[in-house]
XYZ file of C-alpha atoms in Angstrom:
274
model
C 17.873 -1.076 -44.425
C 18.465 2.624 -45.851
C 21.467 0.785 -47.189
C 18.754 -1.103 -49.313
C 16.497 1.922 -49.168
C 19.551 3.540 -51.160
C 20.487 0.578 -53.222
C 16.649 0.433 -55.151
C 17.151 4.225 -55.801
C 20.423 3.537 -57.747
C 18.671 1.200 -59.730
C 15.895 3.464 -60.790
C 18.567 6.249 -61.156
C 20.224 3.296 -63.835
C 16.907 2.676 -65.580
C 16.964 6.130 -66.330
C 19.995 6.419 -67.718
C 19.217 3.832 -69.754
C 16.271 5.838 -71.574
C 19.225 8.625 -72.472
C 17.220 10.709 -69.566
C 19.705 12.611 -67.040
C 17.295 13.387 -64.395
C 19.828 12.848 -61.657
C 21.380 14.894 -63.337
C 19.719 18.159 -62.350
C 17.883 17.117 -59.499
C 19.792 16.487 -56.464
C 16.792 13.459 -55.650
C 14.729 12.049 -58.048
C 13.103 10.795 -55.783
C 12.175 14.158 -54.058
C 8.592 15.862 -54.772
C 9.549 17.504 -57.932
C 11.456 14.554 -59.175
C 8.033 11.624 -57.747
C 5.873 14.238 -59.729
C 7.712 13.866 -62.834
C 8.471 9.707 -62.955
C 4.417 9.481 -62.327
C 3.734 11.353 -64.729
C 6.194 9.411 -67.205
C 4.538 5.942 -65.636
C 1.331 7.060 -66.832
C 2.462 7.567 -70.621
C 2.940 11.676 -70.210
C 6.978 11.709 -72.572
C 6.748 15.775 -73.834
C 9.703 17.180 -71.676
C 8.067 21.047 -71.930
C 4.960 19.463 -69.778
C 7.459 17.326 -67.311
C 9.367 19.076 -66.420
C 6.512 21.917 -65.434
C 5.673 19.325 -63.154
C 8.241 20.633 -60.913
C 7.473 22.518 -57.315
C 9.827 25.482 -55.457
C 13.071 25.915 -56.310
C 12.967 23.233 -58.388
C 11.315 25.959 -60.884
C 14.183 27.350 -62.364
C 15.826 23.891 -63.508
C 12.854 23.831 -66.232
C 15.668 24.832 -68.964
C 17.669 22.122 -68.327
C 15.152 19.282 -67.327
C 13.683 19.887 -70.791
C 16.977 19.259 -72.070
C 17.723 16.454 -69.523
C 14.777 14.427 -70.368
C 14.637 14.250 -73.503
C 14.870 10.566 -74.221
C 14.148 6.770 -74.564
C 11.170 5.873 -71.989
C 9.368 2.480 -73.346
C 6.921 1.078 -71.119
C 9.335 -1.530 -70.267
C 11.105 1.337 -68.534
C 7.730 2.237 -67.019
C 7.256 -0.909 -65.875
C 10.819 -1.111 -64.523
C 10.547 2.163 -62.145
C 7.653 1.931 -61.398
C 8.851 -0.990 -59.874
C 11.766 0.673 -58.153
C 9.121 3.273 -56.560
C 7.464 0.619 -55.303
C 10.107 -1.150 -53.507
C 11.654 2.632 -51.968
C 8.184 3.348 -50.320
C 8.612 -0.312 -49.158
C 11.555 0.022 -47.449
C 10.567 3.903 -46.289
C 7.432 2.706 -44.552
C 9.747 0.013 -43.126
C 12.513 2.050 -41.703
C 8.957 4.642 -39.896
C 7.731 0.889 -38.461
C 11.445 0.378 -36.990
C 12.363 4.199 -35.670
C 8.573 4.617 -33.922
C 9.665 1.159 -32.457
C 13.117 2.184 -31.279
C 11.646 5.862 -30.129
C 8.943 3.172 -28.118
C 11.690 1.342 -26.597
C 13.884 5.216 -25.627
C 10.721 6.941 -24.513
C 11.571 6.539 -20.638
C 15.052 7.664 -21.559
C 15.058 11.043 -23.013
C 16.819 12.585 -21.047
C 20.218 10.072 -20.833
C 20.133 10.485 -24.439
C 20.203 14.689 -23.880
C 23.084 14.434 -21.861
C 25.274 11.890 -23.569
C 25.083 14.054 -26.239
C 27.402 16.659 -24.251
C 30.201 13.895 -24.895
C 32.646 15.427 -27.201
C 31.570 13.636 -30.636
C 28.345 11.971 -29.449
C 25.525 13.247 -31.522
C 21.195 11.880 -31.168
C 21.818 8.689 -33.230
C 25.706 7.721 -30.935
C 23.018 8.631 -28.055
C 20.145 5.622 -28.641
C 22.820 2.813 -29.885
C 24.750 4.393 -26.511
C 21.226 3.046 -24.457
C 20.297 0.265 -26.493
C 23.251 -1.608 -25.956
C 24.030 -1.287 -22.639
C 20.650 -0.816 -21.543
C 21.687 2.563 -19.924
C 22.328 0.722 -16.553
C 25.805 1.770 -15.713
C 24.785 -0.103 -12.373
C 26.190 -3.906 -14.255
C 29.180 -2.399 -13.986
C 31.178 -1.858 -11.326
C 33.214 1.074 -12.747
C 33.948 3.002 -15.768
C 36.804 0.476 -16.220
C 34.033 -2.305 -16.249
C 32.164 -0.370 -19.164
C 35.177 -0.415 -20.723
C 36.249 -3.572 -20.633
C 33.185 -5.284 -22.226
C 33.376 -2.591 -25.008
C 36.413 -4.031 -25.842
C 38.794 -0.806 -25.230
C 40.881 -1.344 -23.073
C 44.128 -2.498 -24.588
C 45.340 -5.983 -23.600
C 48.512 -6.656 -21.424
C 51.283 -8.414 -23.411
C 54.361 -8.781 -20.784
C 57.540 -10.396 -21.970
C 61.019 -10.610 -19.320
C 59.042 -8.547 -16.835
C 58.419 -5.539 -19.336
C 54.423 -4.539 -20.338
C 54.035 -3.480 -23.721
C 50.804 -2.611 -25.448
C 48.662 -4.999 -26.967
C 45.375 -4.628 -29.060
C 42.248 -4.130 -27.628
C 39.956 -6.962 -26.635
C 37.606 -8.064 -27.873
C 34.173 -6.599 -27.132
C 30.627 -4.907 -27.873
C 31.330 -4.494 -32.014
C 28.431 -1.496 -32.588
C 29.768 0.486 -29.482
C 33.422 0.090 -30.522
C 32.605 1.424 -34.160
C 31.219 4.279 -32.595
C 33.330 4.773 -30.297
C 35.418 5.031 -32.823
C 34.372 7.572 -34.965
C 33.187 10.385 -32.021
C 36.942 10.106 -30.593
C 38.105 11.410 -34.125
C 35.411 14.346 -34.316
C 36.306 14.257 -30.720
C 40.426 14.531 -31.597
C 39.072 18.363 -33.875
C 38.312 19.994 -31.209
C 41.907 21.955 -30.903
C 40.768 23.816 -27.765
C 39.060 20.866 -25.658
C 41.361 18.390 -23.116
C 40.622 15.265 -26.069
C 42.138 16.941 -28.546
C 45.122 18.520 -26.279
C 44.614 14.926 -25.381
C 45.156 13.521 -28.648
C 48.069 15.392 -29.948
C 50.235 14.844 -26.787
C 50.173 11.010 -26.539
C 50.235 11.290 -30.177
C 53.427 13.023 -30.112
C 54.735 9.403 -27.938
C 53.185 6.516 -29.545
C 51.552 7.417 -32.726
C 47.728 7.949 -33.683
C 46.421 4.835 -33.875
C 47.176 4.378 -30.024
C 46.662 7.996 -29.261
C 42.989 7.345 -30.813
C 41.831 3.812 -29.051
C 43.435 5.992 -25.601
C 40.390 8.589 -26.426
C 38.188 6.183 -26.986
C 38.632 4.575 -23.821
C 38.350 8.501 -22.093
C 35.111 8.637 -23.787
C 33.573 5.548 -22.065
C 34.808 6.898 -18.759
C 32.963 10.050 -19.285
C 29.505 7.400 -21.233
C 29.513 5.915 -17.764
C 29.957 8.783 -15.152
C 27.329 10.618 -17.324
C 24.890 8.053 -16.924
C 25.895 7.035 -13.543
C 26.078 10.762 -12.166
C 23.115 11.632 -14.628
C 24.842 14.272 -15.596
C 26.264 16.909 -18.465
C 29.692 16.117 -19.903
C 32.238 18.564 -18.105
C 35.442 19.619 -20.526
C 38.189 19.552 -17.767
C 39.761 22.338 -20.748
C 42.032 22.700 -22.938
C 45.075 24.191 -20.440
C 44.178 20.350 -17.816
C 47.509 19.613 -17.854
C 49.170 22.829 -17.836
C 46.938 23.230 -14.506
C 48.305 19.686 -13.040
C 51.538 19.881 -13.914
C 52.762 24.038 -14.157
C 56.677 22.963 -12.811
C 56.371 21.016 -16.449
C 54.981 23.106 -18.641
C 57.582 25.843 -17.118
C 60.178 23.604 -17.689
C 58.574 22.304 -21.410
C 58.207 26.408 -22.105
C 62.217 27.466 -21.453
C 63.661 24.504 -23.173
C 61.571 25.802 -26.583
C 63.019 29.321 -25.187
C 66.611 28.056 -24.744
C 66.416 26.799 -28.364
C 66.009 29.926 -29.726
C 68.692 31.135 -28.088
C 66.688 33.550 -25.377
C 66.169 33.024 -21.554
C 62.787 33.364 -20.025
C 61.674 33.602 -16.177
C 58.601 33.303 -14.291
C 57.379 35.185 -11.962
C 54.429 35.278 -9.680
C 51.142 37.568 -10.540
C 50.517 39.694 -7.231
C 46.775 39.882 -7.296
C 45.146 43.318 -7.432
């Protein structure tokens, strides 16, 4: 529906280009308040560029000189007919979208708290939280565990075993709407450098490659979604230093190795309180 409205707006711009007018080169939204006033006046028969440009409102009035030049074209009765058609179609699609938005809001009325805490998960915004509730129903009782939810969505890598060696397989088919959402959310989450997911992605991508690491982040997000909806508690980031705290000896070995590669040696001593 949003795309349909966008297509009608593109056709409207093309129709104006055919007249020689370059309204879209001056106004960022020709269906906004100023653009709409100019188009309605053109349909009504006004052709004087100065009078048309004077119909602009707000900040657009600073562009009046440029608009006068942009409105210099050959706008015929046929163009008026077509512009009227495109404007009516845009309005129709906007009304359809508004009706569906109202229906969605009605259906999600009882899940406002769940949507709020879902948005504490990295990469999940308002629209993402609505999609999660719409696709899962928001009730995690139907999924025995977070891994059951991940399997249902299809972000658990399939098993590919050969000669007793387990290899990584492709993700399984699942809920395409949630898969798409999780992919976008994972990319956003990995951009946060000082976060658990950001560090997790960089550590794993160094060994397994970016694509597999991204799927692993998607899996982590599903686990977070399940716990947030199951426990009705906001997401808590484990922190960028989670892996260091979990295995400090490994972290020390890594730092020692890096120092040795530079021809240096380091010594670790505990910090005494006080």
